[in-house]
Amino acid sequence: MKKTLYIVRHAHAEDLGNVRMFKDFDRRLTSKGIMQSAKLGQYFKTQKISIDFYLSSPAVRAYETAKVILEQFGKDQSLIQTNENLYGGGPKSYLAGINSISSIVPSAAIFGHNPDITFFAEYLTRDDIQGSMKKATVIQLEFEGLEWNEISGNTGSLVNRIDVADLN
């Protein structure tokens, strides 16, 4: 059975220098980031892309990106599962997160942060994913004949790179 993974870098967030009273973890999406997330969600909807499982870093900007995308489908944010290790835990934490997804799930999205999320995408494909993932970028990968718990380095195929700046 084929598994499809959407690796999503969070959208544009507040600049830490402008909000010194907050921790990096608490940075929220800006209005630009909300619009970027909504645009990605609309893209998924118009392309009839179905996502069955949502896993996010608990950091506010990553979670909000996932939430706004789900809103475009009319889905509730309660579908988003968070994993504390996706915030600063490195690419191994992303791998552990997807390896724990139930085998009955055909497609999943994981929301996180650079540089870990870019390294993770490159690790899964061993492909050049065309440089570092910009904010609000999605990498779509497919895994043929593997369950989520069998996915590791060089097992995925790069299907698409969706950069919100390229969407009309």
CSV table of C-alpha atoms in Angstrom, one decimal:
chain,number,residue,atom,x,y,z
A,1,MET,CA,0.0,0.0,0.0
A,2,LYS,CA,1.2,3.5,-0.8
A,3,LYS,CA,1.7,6.1,1.9
A,4,THR,CA,1.7,9.8,1.2
A,5,LEU,CA,3.4,12.3,3.5
A,6,TYR,CA,3.1,16.1,3.4
A,7,ILE,CA,6.0,17.8,5.2
A,8,VAL,CA,4.9,21.4,6.0
A,9,ARG,CA,7.1,24.2,7.3
A,10,HIS,CA,5.1,26.6,9.4
A,11,ALA,CA,4.0,29.9,7.8
A,12,HIS,CA,5.3,33.4,8.5
A,13,ALA,CA,5.4,34.1,12.2
A,14,GLU,CA,6.2,37.0,14.5
A,15,ASP,CA,9.9,38.1,14.5
A,16,LEU,CA,11.4,37.1,17.9
A,17,GLY,CA,13.3,40.4,17.9
A,18,ASN,CA,10.0,42.3,17.9
A,19,VAL,CA,8.4,40.3,20.6
A,20,ARG,CA,11.1,40.0,23.2
A,21,MET,CA,8.6,39.3,26.0
A,22,PHE,CA,7.7,36.0,24.4
A,23,LYS,CA,9.6,32.8,24.0
A,24,ASP,CA,10.4,31.4,20.6
A,25,PHE,CA,7.9,28.6,21.2
A,26,ASP,CA,5.1,31.1,21.7
A,27,ARG,CA,5.5,33.1,18.4
A,28,ARG,CA,2.2,33.3,16.6
A,29,LEU,CA,1.5,33.6,12.9
A,30,THR,CA,1.3,37.0,11.5
A,31,SER,CA,-1.5,38.1,9.2
A,32,LYS,CA,0.8,37.1,6.3
A,33,GLY,CA,1.3,33.7,7.9
A,34,ILE,CA,-2.5,33.2,8.3
A,35,MET,CA,-3.0,34.1,4.6
A,36,GLN,CA,-0.2,31.7,3.6
A,37,SER,CA,-1.7,28.9,5.6
A,38,ALA,CA,-5.2,29.6,4.2
A,39,LYS,CA,-3.8,29.6,0.6
A,40,LEU,CA,-2.1,26.2,1.2
A,41,GLY,CA,-5.4,24.8,2.6
A,42,GLN,CA,-7.3,26.1,-0.4
A,43,TYR,CA,-4.7,24.5,-2.7
A,44,PHE,CA,-5.1,21.2,-1.0
A,45,LYS,CA,-8.9,21.5,-1.3
A,46,THR,CA,-8.9,22.5,-5.0
A,47,GLN,CA,-6.5,19.7,-5.8
A,48,LYS,CA,-8.7,17.3,-3.9
A,49,ILE,CA,-5.8,16.3,-1.6
A,50,SER,CA,-7.0,14.2,1.3
A,51,ILE,CA,-5.0,14.2,4.5
A,52,ASP,CA,-6.0,11.6,7.1
A,53,PHE,CA,-3.6,12.3,9.9
A,54,TYR,CA,-2.2,15.6,11.2
A,55,LEU,CA,0.9,15.7,13.4
A,56,SER,CA,2.3,19.1,14.6
A,57,SER,CA,5.0,20.6,16.7
A,58,PRO,CA,3.2,22.1,19.7
A,59,ALA,CA,5.0,25.5,19.0
A,60,VAL,CA,2.2,28.0,18.4
A,61,ARG,CA,3.2,28.9,14.8
A,62,ALA,CA,3.3,25.3,13.6
A,63,TYR,CA,0.1,24.4,15.3
A,64,GLU,CA,-1.7,27.5,14.0
A,65,THR,CA,-0.5,26.6,10.4
A,66,ALA,CA,-2.1,23.2,10.8
A,67,LYS,CA,-5.2,24.7,12.3
A,68,VAL,CA,-5.8,27.2,9.5
A,69,ILE,CA,-5.2,24.5,6.8
A,70,LEU,CA,-7.8,22.3,8.5
A,71,GLU,CA,-10.2,25.2,8.6
A,72,GLN,CA,-10.1,25.3,4.8
A,73,PHE,CA,-11.5,21.8,4.7
A,74,GLY,CA,-14.1,22.5,7.4
A,75,LYS,CA,-12.3,20.2,9.8
A,76,ASP,CA,-11.9,20.7,13.5
A,77,GLN,CA,-8.5,21.4,15.1
A,78,SER,CA,-9.1,18.5,17.5
A,79,LEU,CA,-7.8,16.3,14.7
A,80,ILE,CA,-4.3,17.7,15.1
A,81,GLN,CA,-2.0,15.6,17.3
A,82,THR,CA,1.0,17.3,18.8
A,83,ASN,CA,4.4,15.9,19.6
A,84,GLU,CA,6.6,17.8,22.0
A,85,ASN,CA,9.7,16.3,20.4
A,86,LEU,CA,9.0,18.0,17.1
A,87,TYR,CA,10.1,21.3,18.6
A,88,GLY,CA,13.9,21.2,18.7
A,89,GLY,CA,14.2,17.4,18.8
A,90,GLY,CA,15.9,17.1,15.4
A,91,PRO,CA,15.1,15.0,12.3
A,92,LYS,CA,15.1,11.8,14.4
A,93,SER,CA,12.0,13.1,16.3
A,94,TYR,CA,10.2,13.7,13.0
A,95,LEU,CA,11.0,10.1,11.9
A,96,ALA,CA,9.8,8.8,15.3
A,97,GLY,CA,6.6,10.8,14.8
A,98,ILE,CA,5.7,9.3,11.5
A,99,ASN,CA,6.9,5.8,12.4
A,100,SER,CA,4.2,5.9,15.1
A,101,ILE,CA,1.3,6.5,12.7
A,102,SER,CA,-1.2,3.7,12.5
A,103,SER,CA,-0.8,1.5,9.4
A,104,ILE,CA,-4.4,2.1,8.4
A,105,VAL,CA,-3.7,5.8,7.7
A,106,PRO,CA,-3.0,6.3,4.0
A,107,SER,CA,-1.8,10.0,4.2
A,108,ALA,CA,-0.4,12.3,6.8
A,109,ALA,CA,0.9,15.8,7.2
A,110,ILE,CA,3.6,16.8,9.7
A,111,PHE,CA,4.1,20.4,10.6
A,112,GLY,CA,7.4,21.7,11.9
A,113,HIS,CA,10.4,24.0,11.8
A,114,ASN,CA,13.7,24.6,9.9
A,115,PRO,CA,16.4,23.4,9.7
A,116,ASP,CA,15.1,20.1,11.1
A,117,ILE,CA,12.2,19.8,8.6
A,118,THR,CA,14.4,20.3,5.6
A,119,PHE,CA,17.0,17.8,6.8
A,120,PHE,CA,14.1,15.4,7.5
A,121,ALA,CA,12.8,15.7,3.9
A,122,GLU,CA,16.3,15.2,2.4
A,123,TYR,CA,16.9,12.2,4.7
A,124,LEU,CA,13.7,10.5,3.5
A,125,THR,CA,14.5,11.0,-0.2
A,126,ARG,CA,18.2,11.5,-0.4
A,127,ASP,CA,17.2,14.0,-3.1
A,128,ASP,CA,18.0,17.7,-3.3
A,129,ILE,CA,14.6,19.2,-2.4
A,130,GLN,CA,15.7,22.4,-4.1
A,131,GLY,CA,17.3,24.1,-1.1
A,132,SER,CA,16.0,24.9,2.4
A,133,MET,CA,12.3,24.9,2.8
A,134,LYS,CA,10.9,28.4,2.9
A,135,LYS,CA,8.1,29.3,5.3
A,136,ALA,CA,4.7,27.8,4.1
A,137,THR,CA,6.4,25.3,1.9
A,138,VAL,CA,5.1,21.7,1.5
A,139,ILE,CA,7.1,18.7,0.3
A,140,GLN,CA,5.0,15.8,-0.8
A,141,LEU,CA,6.6,12.3,-0.6
A,142,GLU,CA,5.3,8.9,-1.5
A,143,PHE,CA,6.4,5.6,0.0
A,144,GLU,CA,5.5,2.4,-2.0
A,145,GLY,CA,4.9,-0.8,-0.2
A,146,LEU,CA,5.9,0.5,3.2
A,147,GLU,CA,4.0,0.9,6.4
A,148,TRP,CA,4.7,4.1,8.5
A,149,ASN,CA,6.8,2.2,10.9
A,150,GLU,CA,9.1,0.9,8.1
A,151,ILE,CA,9.9,4.4,6.7
A,152,SER,CA,13.5,5.5,7.1
A,153,GLY,CA,16.3,7.1,5.1
A,154,ASN,CA,16.1,7.0,1.3
A,155,THR,CA,12.7,5.2,1.2
A,156,GLY,CA,10.6,8.1,-0.1
A,157,SER,CA,10.0,9.5,-3.6
A,158,LEU,CA,9.7,13.3,-4.0
A,159,VAL,CA,6.4,13.9,-5.8
A,160,ASN,CA,5.9,17.7,-5.4
A,161,ARG,CA,7.2,20.8,-3.8
A,162,ILE,CA,4.5,23.4,-3.1
A,163,ASP,CA,5.8,26.8,-2.3
A,164,VAL,CA,3.0,29.2,-1.3
A,165,ALA,CA,4.7,32.0,-3.2
A,166,ASP,CA,4.1,30.1,-6.4
A,167,LEU,CA,0.3,29.7,-5.8
A,168,ASN,CA,-2.1,32.1,-7.4
